[in-house]
Coordinates of C-alpha atoms in Angstrom, one line a residue:
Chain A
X1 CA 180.5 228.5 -51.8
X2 CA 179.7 232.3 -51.5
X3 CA 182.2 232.6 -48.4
X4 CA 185.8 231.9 -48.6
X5 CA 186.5 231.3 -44.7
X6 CA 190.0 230.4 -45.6
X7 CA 190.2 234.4 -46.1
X8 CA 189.7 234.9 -41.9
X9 CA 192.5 232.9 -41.0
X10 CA 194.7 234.4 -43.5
X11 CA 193.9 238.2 -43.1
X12 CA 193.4 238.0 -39.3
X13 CA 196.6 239.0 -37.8
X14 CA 196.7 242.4 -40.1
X15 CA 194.0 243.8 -38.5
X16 CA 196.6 244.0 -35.1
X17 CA 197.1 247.9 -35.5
X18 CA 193.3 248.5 -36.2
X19 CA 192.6 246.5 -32.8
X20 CA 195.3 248.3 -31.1
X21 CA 192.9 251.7 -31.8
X22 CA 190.3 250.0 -31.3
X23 CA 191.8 249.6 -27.7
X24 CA 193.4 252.9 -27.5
X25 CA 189.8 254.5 -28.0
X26 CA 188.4 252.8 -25.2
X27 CA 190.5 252.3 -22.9
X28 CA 191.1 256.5 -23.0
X29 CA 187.2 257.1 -22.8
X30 CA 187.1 254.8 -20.0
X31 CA 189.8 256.3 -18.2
X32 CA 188.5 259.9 -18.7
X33 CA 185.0 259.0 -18.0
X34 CA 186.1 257.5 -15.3
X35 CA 188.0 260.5 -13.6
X36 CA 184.6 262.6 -14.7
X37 CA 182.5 260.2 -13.3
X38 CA 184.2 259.8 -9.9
X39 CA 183.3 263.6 -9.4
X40 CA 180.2 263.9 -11.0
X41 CA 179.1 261.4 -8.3
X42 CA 180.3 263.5 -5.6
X43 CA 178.3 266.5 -7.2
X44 CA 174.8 264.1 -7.5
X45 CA 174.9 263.5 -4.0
X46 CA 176.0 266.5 -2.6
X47 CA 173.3 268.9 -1.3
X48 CA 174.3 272.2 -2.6
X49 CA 172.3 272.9 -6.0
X50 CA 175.8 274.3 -7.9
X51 CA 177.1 271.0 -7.5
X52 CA 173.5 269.1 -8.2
X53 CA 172.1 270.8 -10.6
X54 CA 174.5 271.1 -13.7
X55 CA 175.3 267.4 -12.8
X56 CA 171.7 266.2 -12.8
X57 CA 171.6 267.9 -16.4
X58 CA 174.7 266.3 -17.3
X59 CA 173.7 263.1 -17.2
X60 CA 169.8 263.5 -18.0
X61 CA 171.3 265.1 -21.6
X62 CA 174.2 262.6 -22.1
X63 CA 171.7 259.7 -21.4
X64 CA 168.6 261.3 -23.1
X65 CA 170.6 261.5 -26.5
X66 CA 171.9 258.9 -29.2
X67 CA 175.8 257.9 -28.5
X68 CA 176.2 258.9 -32.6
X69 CA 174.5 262.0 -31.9
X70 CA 177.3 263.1 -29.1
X71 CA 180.3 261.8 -31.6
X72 CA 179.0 264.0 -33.9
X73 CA 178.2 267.2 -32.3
X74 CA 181.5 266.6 -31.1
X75 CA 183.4 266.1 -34.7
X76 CA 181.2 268.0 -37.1
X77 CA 179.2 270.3 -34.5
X78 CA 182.2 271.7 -32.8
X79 CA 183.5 272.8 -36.0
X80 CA 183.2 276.7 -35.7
X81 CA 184.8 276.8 -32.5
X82 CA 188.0 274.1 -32.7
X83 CA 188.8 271.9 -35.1
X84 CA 189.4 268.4 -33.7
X85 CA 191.0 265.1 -35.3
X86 CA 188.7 262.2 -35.5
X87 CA 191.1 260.2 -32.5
X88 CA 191.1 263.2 -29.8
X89 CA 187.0 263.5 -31.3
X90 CA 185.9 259.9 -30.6
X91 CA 188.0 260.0 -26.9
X92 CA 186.0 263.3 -25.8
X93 CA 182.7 262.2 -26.9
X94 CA 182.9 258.2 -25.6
X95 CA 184.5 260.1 -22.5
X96 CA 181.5 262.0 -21.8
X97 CA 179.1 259.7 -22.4
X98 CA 180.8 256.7 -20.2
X99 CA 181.3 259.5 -17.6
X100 CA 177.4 259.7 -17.2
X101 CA 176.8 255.9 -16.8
X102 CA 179.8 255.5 -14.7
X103 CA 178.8 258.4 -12.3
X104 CA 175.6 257.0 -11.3
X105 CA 177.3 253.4 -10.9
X106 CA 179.0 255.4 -8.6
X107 CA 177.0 257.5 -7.2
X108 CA 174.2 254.0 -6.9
X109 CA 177.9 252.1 -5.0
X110 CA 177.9 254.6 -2.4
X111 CA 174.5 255.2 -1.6
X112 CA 174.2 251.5 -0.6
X113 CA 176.7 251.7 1.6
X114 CA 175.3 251.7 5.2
X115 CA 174.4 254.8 6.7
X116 CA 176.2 253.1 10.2
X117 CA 179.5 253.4 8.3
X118 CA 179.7 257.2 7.8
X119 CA 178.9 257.2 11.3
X120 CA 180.9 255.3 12.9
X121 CA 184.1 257.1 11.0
X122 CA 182.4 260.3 12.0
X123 CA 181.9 259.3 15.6
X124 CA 185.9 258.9 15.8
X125 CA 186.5 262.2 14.5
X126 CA 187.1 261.6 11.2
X127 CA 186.0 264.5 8.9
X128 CA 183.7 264.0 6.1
X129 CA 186.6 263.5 3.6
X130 CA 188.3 261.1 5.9
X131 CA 185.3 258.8 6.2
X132 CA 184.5 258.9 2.4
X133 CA 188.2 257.9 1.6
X134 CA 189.1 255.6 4.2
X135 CA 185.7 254.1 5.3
X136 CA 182.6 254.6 2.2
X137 CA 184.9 254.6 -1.0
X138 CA 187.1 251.4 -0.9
X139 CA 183.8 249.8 -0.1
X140 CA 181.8 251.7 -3.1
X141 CA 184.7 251.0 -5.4
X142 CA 184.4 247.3 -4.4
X143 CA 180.4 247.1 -5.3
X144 CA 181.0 249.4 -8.2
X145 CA 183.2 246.6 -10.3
X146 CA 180.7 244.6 -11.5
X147 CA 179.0 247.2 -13.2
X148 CA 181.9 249.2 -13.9
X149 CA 183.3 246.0 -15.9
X150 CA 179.3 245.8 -17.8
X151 CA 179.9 249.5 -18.8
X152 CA 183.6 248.8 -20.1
X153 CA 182.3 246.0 -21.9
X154 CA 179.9 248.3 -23.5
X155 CA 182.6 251.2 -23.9
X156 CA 184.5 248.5 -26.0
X157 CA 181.8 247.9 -28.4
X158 CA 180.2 251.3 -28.5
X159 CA 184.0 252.5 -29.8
X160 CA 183.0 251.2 -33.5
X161 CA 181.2 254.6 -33.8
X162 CA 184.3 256.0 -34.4
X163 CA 184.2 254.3 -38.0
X164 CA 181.8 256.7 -39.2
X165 CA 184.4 259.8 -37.9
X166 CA 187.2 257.8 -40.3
X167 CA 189.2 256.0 -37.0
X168 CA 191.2 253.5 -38.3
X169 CA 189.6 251.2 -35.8
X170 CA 188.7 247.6 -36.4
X171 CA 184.9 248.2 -37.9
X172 CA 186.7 250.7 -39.9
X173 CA 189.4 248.2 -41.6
X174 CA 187.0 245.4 -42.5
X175 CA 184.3 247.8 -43.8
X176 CA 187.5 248.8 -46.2
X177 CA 188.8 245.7 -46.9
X178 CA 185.1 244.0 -47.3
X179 CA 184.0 246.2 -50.0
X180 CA 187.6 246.8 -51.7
X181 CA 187.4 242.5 -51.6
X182 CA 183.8 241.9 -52.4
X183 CA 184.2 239.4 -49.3
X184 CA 182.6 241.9 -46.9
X185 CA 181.4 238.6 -44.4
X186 CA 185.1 237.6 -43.9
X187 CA 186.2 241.0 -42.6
X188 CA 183.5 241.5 -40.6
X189 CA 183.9 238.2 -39.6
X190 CA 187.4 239.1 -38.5
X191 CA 186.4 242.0 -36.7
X192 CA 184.1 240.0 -34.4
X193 CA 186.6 237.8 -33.4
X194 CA 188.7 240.8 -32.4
X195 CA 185.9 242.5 -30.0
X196 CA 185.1 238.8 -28.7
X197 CA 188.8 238.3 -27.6
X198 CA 188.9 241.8 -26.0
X199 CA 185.6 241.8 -24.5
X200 CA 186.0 237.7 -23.2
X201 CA 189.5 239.1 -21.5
X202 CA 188.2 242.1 -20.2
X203 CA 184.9 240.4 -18.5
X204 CA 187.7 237.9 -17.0
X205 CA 189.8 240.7 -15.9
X206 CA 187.0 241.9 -14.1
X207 CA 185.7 238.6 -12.7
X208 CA 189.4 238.0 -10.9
X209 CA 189.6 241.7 -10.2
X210 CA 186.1 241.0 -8.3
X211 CA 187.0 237.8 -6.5
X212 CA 190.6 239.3 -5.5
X213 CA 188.7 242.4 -3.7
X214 CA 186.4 239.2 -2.1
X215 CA 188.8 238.6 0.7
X216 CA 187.3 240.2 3.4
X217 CA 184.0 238.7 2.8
X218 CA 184.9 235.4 2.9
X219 CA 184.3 233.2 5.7
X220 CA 187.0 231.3 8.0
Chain B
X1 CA 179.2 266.6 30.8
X2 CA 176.3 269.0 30.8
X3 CA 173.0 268.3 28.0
X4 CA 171.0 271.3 28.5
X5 CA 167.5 272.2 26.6
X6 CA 167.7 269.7 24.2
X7 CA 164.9 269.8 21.3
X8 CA 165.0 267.7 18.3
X9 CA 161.8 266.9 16.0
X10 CA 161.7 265.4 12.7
X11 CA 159.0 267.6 10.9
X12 CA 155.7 267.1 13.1
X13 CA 157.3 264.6 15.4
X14 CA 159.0 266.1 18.3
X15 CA 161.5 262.9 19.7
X16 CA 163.0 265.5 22.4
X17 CA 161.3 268.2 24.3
X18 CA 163.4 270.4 26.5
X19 CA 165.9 267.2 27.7
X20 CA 168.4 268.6 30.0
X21 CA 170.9 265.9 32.2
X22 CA 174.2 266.1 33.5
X23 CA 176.7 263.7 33.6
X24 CA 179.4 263.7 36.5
X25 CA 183.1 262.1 35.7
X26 CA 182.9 258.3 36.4
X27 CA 179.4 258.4 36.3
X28 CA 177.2 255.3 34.6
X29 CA 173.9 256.6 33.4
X30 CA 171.8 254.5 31.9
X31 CA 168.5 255.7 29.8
X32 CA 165.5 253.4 29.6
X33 CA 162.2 253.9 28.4
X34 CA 160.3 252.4 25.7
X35 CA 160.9 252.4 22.1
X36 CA 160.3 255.7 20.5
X37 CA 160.7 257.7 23.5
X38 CA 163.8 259.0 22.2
X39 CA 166.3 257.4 23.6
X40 CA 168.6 256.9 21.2
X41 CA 168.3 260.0 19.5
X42 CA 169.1 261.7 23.0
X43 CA 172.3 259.9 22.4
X44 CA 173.1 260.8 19.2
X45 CA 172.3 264.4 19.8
X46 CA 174.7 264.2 21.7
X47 CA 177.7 263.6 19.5
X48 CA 175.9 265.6 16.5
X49 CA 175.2 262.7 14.6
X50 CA 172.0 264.2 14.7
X51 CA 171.5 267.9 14.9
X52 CA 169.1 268.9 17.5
X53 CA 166.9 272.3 16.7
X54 CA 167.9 273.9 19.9
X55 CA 170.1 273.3 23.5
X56 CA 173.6 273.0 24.2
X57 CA 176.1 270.4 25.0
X58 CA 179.6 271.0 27.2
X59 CA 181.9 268.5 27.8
X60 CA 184.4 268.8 30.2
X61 CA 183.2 272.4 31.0
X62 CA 183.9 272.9 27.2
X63 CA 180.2 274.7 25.3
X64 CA 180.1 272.6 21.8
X65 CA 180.1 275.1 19.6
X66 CA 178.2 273.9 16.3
X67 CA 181.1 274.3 13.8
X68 CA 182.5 271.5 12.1
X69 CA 185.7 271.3 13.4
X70 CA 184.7 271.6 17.1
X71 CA 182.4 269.0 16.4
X72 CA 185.0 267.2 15.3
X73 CA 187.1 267.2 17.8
X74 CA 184.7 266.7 20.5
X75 CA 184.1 263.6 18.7
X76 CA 187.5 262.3 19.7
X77 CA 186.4 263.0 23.0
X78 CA 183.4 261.1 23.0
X79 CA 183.0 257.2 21.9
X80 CA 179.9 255.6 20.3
X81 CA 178.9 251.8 20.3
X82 CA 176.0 251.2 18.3
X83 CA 173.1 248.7 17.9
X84 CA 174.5 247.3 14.5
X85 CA 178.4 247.6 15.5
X86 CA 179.3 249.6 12.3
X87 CA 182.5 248.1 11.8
X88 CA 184.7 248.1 8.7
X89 CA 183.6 245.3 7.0
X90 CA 186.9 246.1 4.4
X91 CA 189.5 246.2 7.1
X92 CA 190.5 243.8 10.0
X93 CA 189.6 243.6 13.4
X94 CA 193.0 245.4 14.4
X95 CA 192.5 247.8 11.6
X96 CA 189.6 248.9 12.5
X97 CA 190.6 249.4 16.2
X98 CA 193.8 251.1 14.6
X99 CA 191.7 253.5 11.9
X100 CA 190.9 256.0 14.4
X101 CA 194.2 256.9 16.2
X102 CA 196.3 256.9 13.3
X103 CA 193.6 258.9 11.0
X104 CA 192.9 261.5 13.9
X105 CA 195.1 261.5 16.3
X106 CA 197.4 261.3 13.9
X107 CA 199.7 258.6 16.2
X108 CA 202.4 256.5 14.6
X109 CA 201.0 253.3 13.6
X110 CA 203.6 251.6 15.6
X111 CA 202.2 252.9 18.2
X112 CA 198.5 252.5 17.7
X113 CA 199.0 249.1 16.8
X114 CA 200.4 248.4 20.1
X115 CA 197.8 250.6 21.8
X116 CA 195.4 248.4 19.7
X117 CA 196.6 245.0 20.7
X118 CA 196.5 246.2 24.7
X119 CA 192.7 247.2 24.0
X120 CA 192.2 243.8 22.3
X121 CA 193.1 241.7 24.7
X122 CA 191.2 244.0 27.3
X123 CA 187.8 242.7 25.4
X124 CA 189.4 239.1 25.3
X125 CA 190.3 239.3 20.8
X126 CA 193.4 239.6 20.8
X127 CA 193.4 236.1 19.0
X128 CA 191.2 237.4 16.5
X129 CA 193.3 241.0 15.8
X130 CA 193.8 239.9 11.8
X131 CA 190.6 238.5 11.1
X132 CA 187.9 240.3 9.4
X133 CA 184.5 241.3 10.7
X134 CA 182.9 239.1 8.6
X135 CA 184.0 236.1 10.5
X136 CA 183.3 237.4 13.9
X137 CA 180.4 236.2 16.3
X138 CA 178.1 239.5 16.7
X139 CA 179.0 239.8 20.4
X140 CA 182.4 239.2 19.4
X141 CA 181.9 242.6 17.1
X142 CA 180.3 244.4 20.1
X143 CA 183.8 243.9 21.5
X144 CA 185.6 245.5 18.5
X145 CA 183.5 248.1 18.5
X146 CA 183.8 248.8 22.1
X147 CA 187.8 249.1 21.6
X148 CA 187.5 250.9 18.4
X149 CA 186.1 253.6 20.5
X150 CA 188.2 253.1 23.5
X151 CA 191.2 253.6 21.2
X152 CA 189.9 257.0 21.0
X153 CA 191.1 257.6 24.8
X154 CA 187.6 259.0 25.0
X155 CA 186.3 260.8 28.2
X156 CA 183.0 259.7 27.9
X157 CA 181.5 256.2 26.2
X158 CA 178.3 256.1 24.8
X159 CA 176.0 253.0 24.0
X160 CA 173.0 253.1 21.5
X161 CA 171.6 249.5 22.8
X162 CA 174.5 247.6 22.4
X163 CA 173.2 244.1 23.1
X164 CA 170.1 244.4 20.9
X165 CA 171.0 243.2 17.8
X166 CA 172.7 239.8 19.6
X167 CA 171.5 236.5 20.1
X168 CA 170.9 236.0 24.3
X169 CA 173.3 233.8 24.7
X170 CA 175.7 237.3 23.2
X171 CA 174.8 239.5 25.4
X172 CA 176.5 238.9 28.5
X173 CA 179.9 238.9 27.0
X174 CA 179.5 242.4 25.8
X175 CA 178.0 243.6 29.1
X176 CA 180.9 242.1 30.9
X177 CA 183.2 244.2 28.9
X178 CA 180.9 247.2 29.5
X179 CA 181.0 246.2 33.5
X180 CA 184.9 246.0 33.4
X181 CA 184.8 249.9 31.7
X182 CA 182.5 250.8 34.6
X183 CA 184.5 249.1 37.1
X184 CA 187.6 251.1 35.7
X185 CA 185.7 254.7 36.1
X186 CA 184.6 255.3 32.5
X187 CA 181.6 257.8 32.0
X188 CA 179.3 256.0 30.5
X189 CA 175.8 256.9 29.2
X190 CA 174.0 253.2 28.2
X191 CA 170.5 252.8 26.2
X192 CA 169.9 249.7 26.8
X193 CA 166.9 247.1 27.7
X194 CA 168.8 245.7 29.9
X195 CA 167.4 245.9 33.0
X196 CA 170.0 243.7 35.4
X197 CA 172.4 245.6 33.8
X198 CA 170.8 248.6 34.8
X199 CA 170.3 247.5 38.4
X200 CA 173.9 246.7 38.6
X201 CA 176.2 248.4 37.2
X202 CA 174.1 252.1 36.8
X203 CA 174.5 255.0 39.3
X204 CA 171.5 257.0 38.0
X205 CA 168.7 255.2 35.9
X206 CA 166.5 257.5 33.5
X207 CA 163.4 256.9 32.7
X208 CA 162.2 258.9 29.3
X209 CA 158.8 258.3 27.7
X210 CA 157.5 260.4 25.0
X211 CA 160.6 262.4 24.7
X212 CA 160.6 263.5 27.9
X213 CA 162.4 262.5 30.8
X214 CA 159.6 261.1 33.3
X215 CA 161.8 259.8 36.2
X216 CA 165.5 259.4 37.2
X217 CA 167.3 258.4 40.2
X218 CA 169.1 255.5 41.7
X219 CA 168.7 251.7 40.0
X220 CA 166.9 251.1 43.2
X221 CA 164.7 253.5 43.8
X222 CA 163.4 254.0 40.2
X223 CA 163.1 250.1 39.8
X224 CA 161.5 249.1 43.4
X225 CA 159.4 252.4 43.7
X226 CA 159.1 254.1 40.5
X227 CA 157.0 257.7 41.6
X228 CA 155.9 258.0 38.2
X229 CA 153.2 255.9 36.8
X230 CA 154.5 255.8 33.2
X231 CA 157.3 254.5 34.7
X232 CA 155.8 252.0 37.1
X233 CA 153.2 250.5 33.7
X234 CA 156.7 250.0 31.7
X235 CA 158.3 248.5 34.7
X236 CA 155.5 245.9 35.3
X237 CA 155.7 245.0 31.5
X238 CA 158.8 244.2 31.4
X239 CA 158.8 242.0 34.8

C-alpha cells in the first residue's frame, strides 16, 4: 500500500495550533472586512461622488485582481514603505478583499428592501439615520446572512494563501510535514478534515443563526 | 393647511401643474380622479416624500421651509397611511405602533406603550398588540398602520388609497376606522376609489384629472351634478 492511513489518525490532533491560525486568520479578516464593508456599502449607495467613486474603485480593483496577487502586494509589495509580519500581512490583505464582497452583499441586502419602508419611518419623522438603523438595517442584516455565511465559508478556505507568506496555518503544517515524511497524502489529508469540520460548523452556525432571525416571518 | 402652486414633473411628465387647496381644521377632503392624474403624488408632495419643483406648503399657518430638519418635524405633524401598509415586518404590531413616539418624540416607552395599547384597541387589535405583521389579515394591517400614525398625535392624516390593496370583503373595516377618525374631527385628506366613502364621510370632494384639479365641491354636488365633463365621463364609468 502507497498510503499509510493509520498516519491521519495518529498525527491529527497535532495540527490543533495550525488550525487555531488557521481560524485566527479568518475570523480577523472577516471581522475587519466586515466593519469595511458595512461602510463601503453606505458609500456605494450614497449619491455624493466622494463617497461613490473611490468605493466603486475599491471594489472593481479588489474584485478585478487574483486574491494571491493582493497578499502579495501586501507582504512583498509594501516592502519599501513598512515592513509587515506575514500574520498582520495575510489579516490586511483577506480583510480587504472580504471587505469588497461583503459590501455589495450589503449594499445588494438593502437595496431590496422596500422602498415603502424608508418611507414610512420617514413619514414619522424619523431622520435618514433613524430609519436606516431602526427600520432598513435589522432587515438588511437579516437577508444579508445567507450570503454573508457563503463569503465566510470562502474566507475560511481562501486563508490557505497565507502558506505561501510562511503562516503557520494548516496548509502550511502538512505541506511541512508531507514532504519532511514522504507521506505528503496523509497531511493533506489531515488538513482537509480540519477545513471540513470548520467550514461544516460554520455553515451550521449560520443555518441556526438564519432560522433564529426567522421569527417574525413565521406564521401563527 | 394651505398647498399652494404645487408643480412636480418627472422629466417630461408633468403629474402636477399649478395644484393649489386648502385644508380647514376638521376638514375631510377627499381626492378622486383617475389613475395617473396625480393623486397620490399630490399627497406625497405634501409630506416631502416627494419633492415637488416649485409651491409651498404651511401647516398650521407654519411656511415648510425645505430644510431637512423642518421637514422633519413637520413630518410629526402629519400622518401617512399608504396603499401597501409599510409596516415593520421585523417588529410587532405594538412595536411598530410604539417606534415612532419613542424614536421621535423621544417619550418614555412606558408611556408610549400605554399610549399604544389605547390606539390599539381604538382600531379593534388590541388582541393582536404582540403578534407580527406577517400574521395579520391586510385590513387588519391597514389598522396598524392607521395607529402607527395616530401615535404620532398628528394634526392632519393622510391616506394614499388605503383600501386598495385589500380583498372587498377588507375594506369596510379600515374605512370604519377612517369614519370613527372623521367622526372624532381629524383632518383628513383621503385618495381613495371609494366612492360611498366619499359621499359620506367627505366635506369637500376633488376631482383632479391630468394633474390638474378639474372640479371640487360638496360629495353631493360634484357626484349628482358634476359641471365638468371630465368629471361627469369618470363618474358615469364608475356607476
Amino acid at each position: 500500500m502507497v498510503y499509510d492511513f493509520s498516519v491521519v489518525v495518529e498525527k491529527f490532533p497535532i495540527f490543533v495550533p495550525a488550525a487555531i491560525e488557521t481560524l485566527k486568520i479568518t475570523a480577523a479578516s472577516i471581522l475587519f472586512g466586515t466593519v469595511i464593508g458595512l461602510l463601503t456599502s453606505f458609500c456605494r449607495l450614497s449619491k455624493l461622488k466622494v463617497f461613490y467613486l473611490p468605493s466603486t474603485l475599491y471594489i472593481t480593483v479588489i474584485r478585478g485582481t487574483p486574491i494571491l496577487l493582493q497578499l502579495f502586494i501586501v507582504y512583498y509589495g509594501m516592502v519599501g514603505l513598512v515592513r509587515l509580519d506575514p500574520y498582520p500581512s495575510a489579516v490586511i490583505a483577506f480583510g480587504l478583499h472580504n471587505g469588497a464582497y461583503i459590501s455589495e452583499i450589503f449594499r445588494g441586502a438593502i437595496k431590496s428592501i422596500d422602498i415603502g419602508q424608508m418611507e414610512a419611518a420617514r413619514s414619522l419623522g424619523m431622520t435618514g439615520f433613524q430609519a436606516m438603523r431602526r427600520i432598513i438595517l435589522p432587515q438588511a442584516v437579516k437577508r444579508a446572512v445567507p450570503p454573508l455565511g457563503n463569503q465566510f465559508i470562502i474566507a475560511t478556505k481562501d486563508s490557505s494563501l497565507a502558506s505561501t507568506i510562511a503562516v503557520r496555518e494548516l496548509l502550511l503544517k502538512s505541506q511541512q510535514l508531507g514532504s519532511s515524511t514522504f507521506r505528503p497524502m496523509e497531511y493533506l489529508i489531515i488538513a482537509g478534515i480540519y477545513y471540513l469540520i470548520i467550514t461544516t460548523a460554520l455553515g451550521y452556525l449560520v443555518h441556526r443563526l438564519e432560522r433564529r432571525m426567522a421569527v417574525s416571518d413565521r406564521l401563527g | 393647511m394651505e398647498v399652494a402652486g404645487l408643480y412636480k414633473s418627472f422629466g417630461e411628465l408633468e403629474v402636477l401643474k399649478d395644484i393649489s387647496l386648502t385644508v380647514a381644521e376638521g376638514e375631510v377632503v377627499v381626492v378622486i380622479g383617475p389613475s395617473g392624474s396625480g393623486k397620490s403624488t399630490l399627497l406625497r408632495c405634501i409630506n416631502f416624500l416627494e419633492k415637488s419643483n416649485a409651491g409651498d406648503v404651511t401647516i398650521d399657518g407654519r411656511l415648510i421651509e425645505r430644510k431637512e430638519k423642518t421637514i422633519n418635524r413637520m413630518r410629526q405633524e402629519v400622518g401617512m397611511v399608504f396603499q401597501h401598509f409599510n409596516l415593520f415586518p421585523h417588529m410587532t404590531v405594538l412595536g411598530n405602533v410604539i417606534e415612532g413616539p419613542i424614536q421621535v418624540r423621544k417619550m418614555k416607552k412606558q408611556e408610549a406603550v400605554l399610549l399604544s395599547e389605547e390606539l390599539l384597541e381604538k382600531v379593534g387589535l388590541l388582541d393582536k398588540k404582540d403578534e407580527y405583521p406577517a400574521m395579520l389579515s391586510g385590513g387588519q394591517k391597514q389598522r396598524v398602520a392607521i395607529a402607527r400614525a395616530l401615535a404620532m398625535k398628528p394634526k392632519v392624516m393622510l391616506f394614499d388609497e388605503p383600501t386598495s390593496a385589500l380583498d372587498p370583503e377588507l375594506v369596510g373595516e379600515v374605512l370604519g376606522v377612517m369614519k370613527e377618525l372623521a367622526r372624532e374631527g381629524m383632518t383628513m385628506v383621503v385618495v381613495t376609489h371609494e366612492m360611498g366613502f366619499a359621499r359620506e364621510v367627505a366635506d369637500r370632494v376633488i376631482f383632479m384629472d391630468d394633474a390638474k384639479i378639474v372640479e371640487e365641491g360638496p360629495p353631493e354636488e360634484v357626484f349628482n351634478s358634476p359641471q365638468n365633463e371630465r368629471t361627469q365621463a369618470f363618474l358615469s364609468q364608475i356607476y
